[in-house]
mmCIF file of C-alpha atoms in Angstrom:
data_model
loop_
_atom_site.group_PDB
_atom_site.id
_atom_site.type_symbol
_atom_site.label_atom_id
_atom_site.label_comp_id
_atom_site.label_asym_id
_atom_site.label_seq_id
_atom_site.Cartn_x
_atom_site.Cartn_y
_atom_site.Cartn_z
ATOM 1 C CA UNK A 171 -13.871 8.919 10.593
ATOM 2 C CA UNK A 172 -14.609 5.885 12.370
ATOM 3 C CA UNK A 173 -16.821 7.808 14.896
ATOM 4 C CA UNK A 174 -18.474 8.800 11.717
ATOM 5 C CA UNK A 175 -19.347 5.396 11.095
ATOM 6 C CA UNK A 176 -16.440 4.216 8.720
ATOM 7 C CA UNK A 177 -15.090 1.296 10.145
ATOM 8 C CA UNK A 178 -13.349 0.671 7.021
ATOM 9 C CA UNK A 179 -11.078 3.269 7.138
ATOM 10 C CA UNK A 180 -7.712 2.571 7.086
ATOM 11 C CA UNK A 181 -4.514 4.941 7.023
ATOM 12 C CA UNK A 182 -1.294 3.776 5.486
ATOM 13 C CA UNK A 183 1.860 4.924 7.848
ATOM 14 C CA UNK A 184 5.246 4.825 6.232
ATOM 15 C CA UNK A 185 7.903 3.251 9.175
ATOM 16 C CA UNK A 186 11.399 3.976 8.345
ATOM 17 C CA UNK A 187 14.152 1.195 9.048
ATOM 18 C CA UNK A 188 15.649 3.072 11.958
ATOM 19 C CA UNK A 189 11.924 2.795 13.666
ATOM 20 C CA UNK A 190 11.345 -0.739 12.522
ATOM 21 C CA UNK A 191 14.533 -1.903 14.246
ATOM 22 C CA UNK A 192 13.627 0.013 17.544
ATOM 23 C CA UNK A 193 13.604 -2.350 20.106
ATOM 24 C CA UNK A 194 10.249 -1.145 21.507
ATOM 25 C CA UNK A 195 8.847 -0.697 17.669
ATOM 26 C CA UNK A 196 5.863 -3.265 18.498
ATOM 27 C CA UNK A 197 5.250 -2.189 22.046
ATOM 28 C CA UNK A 198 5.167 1.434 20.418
ATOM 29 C CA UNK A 199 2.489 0.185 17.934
ATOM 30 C CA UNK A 200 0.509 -1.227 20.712
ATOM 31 C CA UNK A 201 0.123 1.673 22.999
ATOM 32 C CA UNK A 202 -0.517 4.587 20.543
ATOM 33 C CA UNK A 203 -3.301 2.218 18.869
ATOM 34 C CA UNK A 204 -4.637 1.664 22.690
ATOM 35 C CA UNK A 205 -4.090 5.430 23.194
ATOM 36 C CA UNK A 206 -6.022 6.519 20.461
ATOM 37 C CA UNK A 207 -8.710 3.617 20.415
ATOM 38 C CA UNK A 208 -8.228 2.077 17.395
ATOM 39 C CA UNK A 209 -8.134 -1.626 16.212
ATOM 40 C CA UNK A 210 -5.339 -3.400 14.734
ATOM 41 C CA UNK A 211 -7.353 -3.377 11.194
ATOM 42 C CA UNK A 212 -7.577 0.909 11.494
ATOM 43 C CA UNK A 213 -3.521 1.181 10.176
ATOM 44 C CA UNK A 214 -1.312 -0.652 7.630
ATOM 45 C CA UNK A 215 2.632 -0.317 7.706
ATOM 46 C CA UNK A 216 4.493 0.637 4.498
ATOM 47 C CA UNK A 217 7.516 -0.625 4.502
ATOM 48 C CA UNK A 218 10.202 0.133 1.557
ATOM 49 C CA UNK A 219 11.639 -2.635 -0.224
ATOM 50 C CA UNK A 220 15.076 -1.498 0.313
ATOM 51 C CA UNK A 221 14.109 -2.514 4.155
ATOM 52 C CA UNK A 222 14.217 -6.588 3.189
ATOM 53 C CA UNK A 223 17.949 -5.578 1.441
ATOM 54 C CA UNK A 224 19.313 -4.702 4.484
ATOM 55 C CA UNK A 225 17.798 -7.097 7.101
ATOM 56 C CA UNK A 226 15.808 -4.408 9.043
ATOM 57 C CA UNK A 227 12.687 -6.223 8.219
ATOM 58 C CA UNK A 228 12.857 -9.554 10.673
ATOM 59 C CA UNK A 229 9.835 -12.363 9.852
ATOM 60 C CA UNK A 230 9.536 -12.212 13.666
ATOM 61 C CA UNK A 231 8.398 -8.471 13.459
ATOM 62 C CA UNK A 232 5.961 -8.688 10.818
ATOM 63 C CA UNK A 233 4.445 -12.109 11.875
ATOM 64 C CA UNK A 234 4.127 -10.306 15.011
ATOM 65 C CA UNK A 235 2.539 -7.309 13.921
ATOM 66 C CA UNK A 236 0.269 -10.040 11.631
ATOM 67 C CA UNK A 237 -0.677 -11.867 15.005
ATOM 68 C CA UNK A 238 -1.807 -8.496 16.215
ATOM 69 C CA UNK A 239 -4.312 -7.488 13.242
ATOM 70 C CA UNK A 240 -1.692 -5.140 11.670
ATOM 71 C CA UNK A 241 -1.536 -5.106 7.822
ATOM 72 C CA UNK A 242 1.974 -4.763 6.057
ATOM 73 C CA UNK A 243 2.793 -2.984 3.049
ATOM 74 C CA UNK A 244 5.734 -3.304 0.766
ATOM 75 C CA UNK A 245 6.065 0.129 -0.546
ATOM 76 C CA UNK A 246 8.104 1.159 -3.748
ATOM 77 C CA UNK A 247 8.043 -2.159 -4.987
ATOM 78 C CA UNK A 248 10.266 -2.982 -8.183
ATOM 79 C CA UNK A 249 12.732 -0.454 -7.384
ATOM 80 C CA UNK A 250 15.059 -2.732 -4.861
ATOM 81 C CA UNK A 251 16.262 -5.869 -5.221
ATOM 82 C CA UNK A 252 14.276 -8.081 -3.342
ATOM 83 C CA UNK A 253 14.462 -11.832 -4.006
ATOM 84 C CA UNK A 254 11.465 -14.222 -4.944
ATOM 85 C CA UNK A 255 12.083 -15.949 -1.703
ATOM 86 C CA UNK A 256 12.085 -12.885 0.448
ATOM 87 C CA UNK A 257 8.540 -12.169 -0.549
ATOM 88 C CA UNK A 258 7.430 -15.851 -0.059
ATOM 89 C CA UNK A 259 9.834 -15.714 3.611
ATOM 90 C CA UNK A 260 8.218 -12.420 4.825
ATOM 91 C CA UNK A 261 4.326 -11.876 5.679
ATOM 92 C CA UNK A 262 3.568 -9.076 3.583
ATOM 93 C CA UNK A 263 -0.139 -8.324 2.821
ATOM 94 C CA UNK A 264 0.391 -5.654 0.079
ATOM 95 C CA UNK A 265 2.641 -5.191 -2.988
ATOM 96 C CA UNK A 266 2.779 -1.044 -3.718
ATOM 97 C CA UNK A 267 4.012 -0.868 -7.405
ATOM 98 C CA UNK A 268 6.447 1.610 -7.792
ATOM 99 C CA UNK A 269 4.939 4.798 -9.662
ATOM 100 C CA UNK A 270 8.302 4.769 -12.063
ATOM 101 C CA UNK A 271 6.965 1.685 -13.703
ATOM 102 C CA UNK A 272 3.459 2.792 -13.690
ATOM 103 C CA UNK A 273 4.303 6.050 -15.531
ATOM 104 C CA UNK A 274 5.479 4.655 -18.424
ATOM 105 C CA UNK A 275 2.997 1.289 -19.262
ATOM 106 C CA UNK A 276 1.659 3.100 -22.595
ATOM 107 C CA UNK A 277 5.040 3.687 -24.032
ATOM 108 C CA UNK A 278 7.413 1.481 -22.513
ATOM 109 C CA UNK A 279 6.864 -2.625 -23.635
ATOM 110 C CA UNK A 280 9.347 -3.115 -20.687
ATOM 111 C CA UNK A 281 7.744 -1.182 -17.878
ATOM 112 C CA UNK A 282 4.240 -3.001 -18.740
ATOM 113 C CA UNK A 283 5.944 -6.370 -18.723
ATOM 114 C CA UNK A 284 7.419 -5.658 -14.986
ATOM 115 C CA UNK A 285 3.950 -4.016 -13.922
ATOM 116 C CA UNK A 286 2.033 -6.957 -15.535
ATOM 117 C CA UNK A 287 4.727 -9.509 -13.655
ATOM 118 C CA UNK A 288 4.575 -7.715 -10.283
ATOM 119 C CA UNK A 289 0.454 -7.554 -10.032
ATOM 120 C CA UNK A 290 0.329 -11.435 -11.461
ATOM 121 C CA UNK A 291 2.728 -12.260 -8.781
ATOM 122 C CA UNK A 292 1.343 -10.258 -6.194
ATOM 123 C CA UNK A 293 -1.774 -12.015 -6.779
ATOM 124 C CA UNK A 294 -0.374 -15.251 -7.366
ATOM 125 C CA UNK A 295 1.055 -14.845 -3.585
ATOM 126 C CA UNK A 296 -2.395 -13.745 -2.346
ATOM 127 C CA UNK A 297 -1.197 -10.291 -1.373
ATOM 128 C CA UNK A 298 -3.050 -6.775 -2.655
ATOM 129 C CA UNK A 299 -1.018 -4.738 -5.206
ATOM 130 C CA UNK A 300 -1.609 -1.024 -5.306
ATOM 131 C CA UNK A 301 -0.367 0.380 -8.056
ATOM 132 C CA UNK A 302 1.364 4.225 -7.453
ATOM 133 C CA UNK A 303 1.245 7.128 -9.568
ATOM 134 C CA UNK A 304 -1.968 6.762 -11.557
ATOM 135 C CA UNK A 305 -2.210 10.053 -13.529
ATOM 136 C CA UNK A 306 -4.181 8.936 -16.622
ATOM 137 C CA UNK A 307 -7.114 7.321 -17.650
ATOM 138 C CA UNK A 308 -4.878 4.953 -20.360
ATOM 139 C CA UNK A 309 -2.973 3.912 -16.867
ATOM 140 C CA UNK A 310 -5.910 3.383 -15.549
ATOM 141 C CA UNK A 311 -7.004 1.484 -18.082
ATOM 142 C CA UNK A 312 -4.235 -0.774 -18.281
ATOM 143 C CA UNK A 313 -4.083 -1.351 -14.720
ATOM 144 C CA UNK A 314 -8.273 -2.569 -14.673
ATOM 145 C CA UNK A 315 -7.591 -4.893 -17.870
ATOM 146 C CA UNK A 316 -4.295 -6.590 -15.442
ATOM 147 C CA UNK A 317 -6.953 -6.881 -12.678
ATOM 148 C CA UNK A 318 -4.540 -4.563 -10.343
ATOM 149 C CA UNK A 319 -6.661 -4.359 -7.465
ATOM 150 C CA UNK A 320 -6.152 -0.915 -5.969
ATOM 151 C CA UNK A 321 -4.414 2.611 -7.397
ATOM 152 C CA UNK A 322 -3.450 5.873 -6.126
ATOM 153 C CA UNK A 323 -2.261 8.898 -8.151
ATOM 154 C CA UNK A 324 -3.095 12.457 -9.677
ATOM 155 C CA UNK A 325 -6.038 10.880 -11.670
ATOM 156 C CA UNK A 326 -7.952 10.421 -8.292
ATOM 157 C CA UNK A 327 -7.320 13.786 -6.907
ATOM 158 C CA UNK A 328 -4.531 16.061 -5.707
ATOM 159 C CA UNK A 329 -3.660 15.806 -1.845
ATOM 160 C CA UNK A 330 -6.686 16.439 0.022
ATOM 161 C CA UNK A 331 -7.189 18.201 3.738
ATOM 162 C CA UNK A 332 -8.792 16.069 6.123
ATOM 163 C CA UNK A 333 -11.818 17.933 5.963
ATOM 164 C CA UNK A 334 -11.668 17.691 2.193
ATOM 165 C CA UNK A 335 -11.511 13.808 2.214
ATOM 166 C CA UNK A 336 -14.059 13.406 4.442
ATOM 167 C CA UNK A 337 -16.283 15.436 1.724
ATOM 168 C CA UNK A 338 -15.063 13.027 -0.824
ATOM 169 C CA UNK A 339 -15.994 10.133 1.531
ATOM 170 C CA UNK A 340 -19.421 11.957 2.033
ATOM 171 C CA UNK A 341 -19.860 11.915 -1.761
ATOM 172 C CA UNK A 342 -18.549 8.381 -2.022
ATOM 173 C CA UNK A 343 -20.870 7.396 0.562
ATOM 174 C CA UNK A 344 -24.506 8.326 -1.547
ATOM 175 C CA UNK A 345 -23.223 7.290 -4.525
ATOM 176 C CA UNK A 346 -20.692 9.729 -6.562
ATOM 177 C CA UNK A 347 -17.666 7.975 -7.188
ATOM 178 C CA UNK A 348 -15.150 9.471 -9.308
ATOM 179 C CA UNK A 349 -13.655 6.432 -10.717
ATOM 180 C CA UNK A 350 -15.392 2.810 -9.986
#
């Protein structure tokens, strides 16, 4: 894709714990990006928030990783129990709003509250939030009027081939976007 001439692609890679602890985890990261040819800027790491719970994150890691042009995500978010201070303590660039809060905004006063809370607070913190499982236009809705900044889910398509999404970025490209 970026031979194709978008350099703002970017592919989100879930790392699990047992990867993240790794002793070689960042030295990994370095040589396949050198192996493939792609800048820091081409990946972002999702990260579960479960991961801060148990200490396999380390602020050394991820302000490494930061140093190096690598983008963190916190994935799942809402669904742990991650202190205020861990998220101020650890250099995340991304909150990922847990699709089992997102799923329920039109019905459930609670669930808007927390998704209302987390993108406020993501924001507040200058990080992206992406909310997850978007499969309506009244989620959608909601999540434009909270200023969410990114989504993912159903509404936006069903899991696409890599063929098929580069179609889709085709289309993008001259002007048919789907949702805007």
């Amino acid at each position: 894709w970026r031979d194709a001439g978008w350099t703002n692609a970017k592919v989100a890679i879930n790392v699990s714990a047992q990867q993240f602890i790794s002793g070689d985890f960042l030295a990994d990261v370095e040589r396949l990006l050198e192996l493939h040819g792609l800048p820091p800027d081409a990946i972002e790491l999702e990260l579960t928030e479960n991961m801060l719970q148990t200490g396999a994150i380390t602020v050394e890691t991820l302000r490494a990783l930061r140093m190096m042009g690598i983008m963190t995500a916190l994935d799942d978010f809402g669904t742990g129990y991650s202190s205020l201070s861990a998220l101020q303590q650890f250099p995340i660039g991304t909150l990922k709003i847990d699709q089992s809060f997102v799923r329920n905004v039109g019905e459930d006063e609670n669930d808007a509250t927390i998704v209302r809370t987390i993108i406020e607070m993501g924001r507040n913190l200058g990080m992206d939030v992406i909310a997850e499982g978007i499969e309506s236009v009244k989620h959608l809705d909601f999540l434009r009027s909270r200023h969410c900044n990114f989504g993912q889910g159903r509404l936006f398509g069903e899991t696409l081939t890599a063929d098929d999404l580069r179609m889709l970025m085709l289309r993008q490209e001259s002007g048919i976007i789907p949702y805007a």
